[in-house]
CSV table of C-alpha atoms in Angstrom, one decimal:
chain,number,residue,atom,x,y,z
A,186,UNK,CA,0.0,-0.1,0.0
A,187,UNK,CA,1.1,3.5,-0.7
A,188,UNK,CA,1.9,6.0,2.0
A,189,UNK,CA,-0.9,8.4,0.7
A,190,UNK,CA,-4.0,8.1,-1.4
A,191,UNK,CA,-6.6,10.4,-2.9
A,192,UNK,CA,-9.9,9.1,-4.2
A,193,UNK,CA,-13.6,10.0,-4.2
A,194,UNK,CA,-15.2,8.3,-1.2
A,195,UNK,CA,-16.7,4.9,-2.1
A,196,UNK,CA,-19.5,5.3,0.4
A,197,UNK,CA,-20.8,7.9,2.8
A,198,UNK,CA,-19.5,5.9,5.9
A,199,UNK,CA,-15.9,7.3,6.2
A,200,UNK,CA,-15.2,10.0,8.9
A,201,UNK,CA,-12.6,12.7,8.6
A,202,UNK,CA,-9.8,12.1,11.1
A,203,UNK,CA,-9.6,15.9,12.0
A,204,UNK,CA,-13.2,17.2,11.8
A,205,UNK,CA,-15.0,13.9,12.7
A,206,UNK,CA,-17.5,14.8,9.9
A,207,UNK,CA,-18.8,12.2,7.5
A,208,UNK,CA,-17.2,12.2,4.1
A,209,UNK,CA,-20.0,12.0,1.6
A,210,UNK,CA,-20.1,9.4,-1.1
A,211,UNK,CA,-18.1,10.9,-4.2
A,212,UNK,CA,-16.5,13.6,-2.2
A,213,UNK,CA,-12.7,13.6,-2.6
A,214,UNK,CA,-10.8,12.3,0.4
A,215,UNK,CA,-7.2,12.1,1.3
A,216,UNK,CA,-5.8,9.2,3.2
A,217,UNK,CA,-2.6,8.6,5.1
A,218,UNK,CA,-1.4,5.1,5.6
A,219,UNK,CA,-1.3,3.8,9.3
A,220,UNK,CA,-0.2,0.5,10.5
A,221,UNK,CA,-1.4,-1.1,13.7
A,222,UNK,CA,-1.7,-4.6,14.9
A,223,UNK,CA,0.1,-6.0,11.8
A,224,UNK,CA,-2.5,-4.4,9.5
A,225,UNK,CA,-2.5,-1.3,7.5
A,226,UNK,CA,-5.3,1.1,6.7
A,227,UNK,CA,-5.9,4.7,5.7
A,228,UNK,CA,-6.9,7.5,8.0
A,229,UNK,CA,-9.1,9.7,5.8
A,230,UNK,CA,-9.5,13.5,5.9
A,231,UNK,CA,-11.5,16.0,4.0
A,232,UNK,CA,-9.5,18.0,1.7
A,233,UNK,CA,-10.3,21.1,3.8
A,234,UNK,CA,-8.5,19.4,6.7
A,235,UNK,CA,-5.2,19.0,5.1
A,236,UNK,CA,-2.7,20.8,7.3
A,237,UNK,CA,0.6,22.5,6.5
A,238,UNK,CA,2.4,19.6,8.2
A,239,UNK,CA,0.6,16.9,6.1
A,240,UNK,CA,1.4,18.9,2.9
A,241,UNK,CA,5.1,19.1,3.8
A,242,UNK,CA,5.2,15.4,4.6
A,243,UNK,CA,3.6,14.6,1.2
A,244,UNK,CA,6.3,16.6,-0.5
A,245,UNK,CA,9.1,14.9,1.4
A,246,UNK,CA,7.8,11.4,1.1
A,247,UNK,CA,6.5,11.2,-2.5
A,248,UNK,CA,7.6,14.5,-4.1
A,249,UNK,CA,4.3,16.5,-4.2
A,250,UNK,CA,0.5,16.1,-4.3
A,251,UNK,CA,0.6,15.1,-8.0
A,252,UNK,CA,2.5,12.0,-7.1
A,253,UNK,CA,0.0,10.8,-4.5
A,254,UNK,CA,-1.5,7.3,-5.3
A,255,UNK,CA,-4.9,7.8,-7.1
A,256,UNK,CA,-4.1,11.2,-8.5
A,257,UNK,CA,-3.8,10.0,-12.1
A,258,UNK,CA,-7.2,8.4,-11.8
A,259,UNK,CA,-8.9,11.7,-10.9
A,260,UNK,CA,-10.9,13.8,-13.4
A,261,UNK,CA,-9.3,17.1,-14.4
A,262,UNK,CA,-11.7,18.9,-12.2
A,263,UNK,CA,-10.9,16.7,-9.2
A,264,UNK,CA,-7.2,17.1,-9.8
A,265,UNK,CA,-7.6,21.0,-9.6
A,266,UNK,CA,-9.6,20.6,-6.5
A,267,UNK,CA,-6.9,18.4,-4.9
A,268,UNK,CA,-4.0,20.7,-5.9
A,269,UNK,CA,-6.0,23.8,-4.6
A,270,UNK,CA,-6.3,22.1,-1.1
A,271,UNK,CA,-2.6,21.6,-1.0
A,272,UNK,CA,-1.8,25.2,-2.1
A,273,UNK,CA,-4.3,26.4,0.6
A,274,UNK,CA,-2.3,24.3,3.2
A,275,UNK,CA,1.0,25.7,2.0
A,276,UNK,CA,-0.5,29.3,2.3
A,277,UNK,CA,-1.4,28.5,5.9
A,278,UNK,CA,2.2,27.4,6.6
A,279,UNK,CA,3.6,30.6,5.1
A,280,UNK,CA,1.2,32.8,7.0
A,281,UNK,CA,2.0,31.0,10.3
A,282,UNK,CA,5.8,31.5,9.7
A,283,UNK,CA,5.2,35.2,8.9
A,284,UNK,CA,3.2,35.6,12.1
A,285,UNK,CA,5.8,33.7,14.2
A,286,UNK,CA,8.6,35.9,12.7
A,287,UNK,CA,6.7,39.1,13.5
A,288,UNK,CA,6.1,37.9,17.0
A,289,UNK,CA,9.8,37.3,17.4
A,290,UNK,CA,10.6,40.8,16.2
A,291,UNK,CA,8.1,42.3,18.6
A,292,UNK,CA,9.7,40.3,21.5
A,293,UNK,CA,13.2,41.7,20.7
A,294,UNK,CA,11.9,45.3,20.5
A,295,UNK,CA,9.9,45.3,23.8
A,296,UNK,CA,11.2,47.3,26.7
A,297,UNK,CA,12.1,45.3,29.8
A,298,UNK,CA,9.2,45.1,32.2
A,299,UNK,CA,9.4,47.2,35.3
A,300,UNK,CA,9.8,45.4,38.5
A,301,UNK,CA,7.0,46.1,41.0
A,302,UNK,CA,7.9,46.0,44.7
A,303,UNK,CA,5.3,44.9,47.2
A,304,UNK,CA,5.4,45.2,50.8
A,305,UNK,CA,3.8,43.1,53.4
A,306,UNK,CA,2.2,44.5,56.5
A,307,UNK,CA,2.8,42.6,59.7
A,308,UNK,CA,0.5,42.6,62.5
A,309,UNK,CA,1.3,41.8,66.1
A,310,UNK,CA,-0.7,39.4,68.1
A,311,UNK,CA,-1.3,40.6,71.6
């Protein structure tokens, strides 16, 4: 079995690993191969639930979304839909990196926090 698979859902019984929503029959789904108990199966997710990490793993393992098993069997419209989902995940990744780097810049430009002194009142017991 291949590490990743894309296909139209064969039935309306599979659930998205991320959103826990039903993947309707005919809706494109993306699967990651998982092995447990000596068996292998795909964990399916909706295209909208493809994360930047998953997208980078696909590029690292198979060379890109166009090399995922099942891609060649998709219709031209489905191929465009699948590729758009990966581009959206990559944009999320770039946006997250930009946000992170801008936060780092803000951290380095902040003034040191002022130290606030507190005093305790002591009371005498008679």
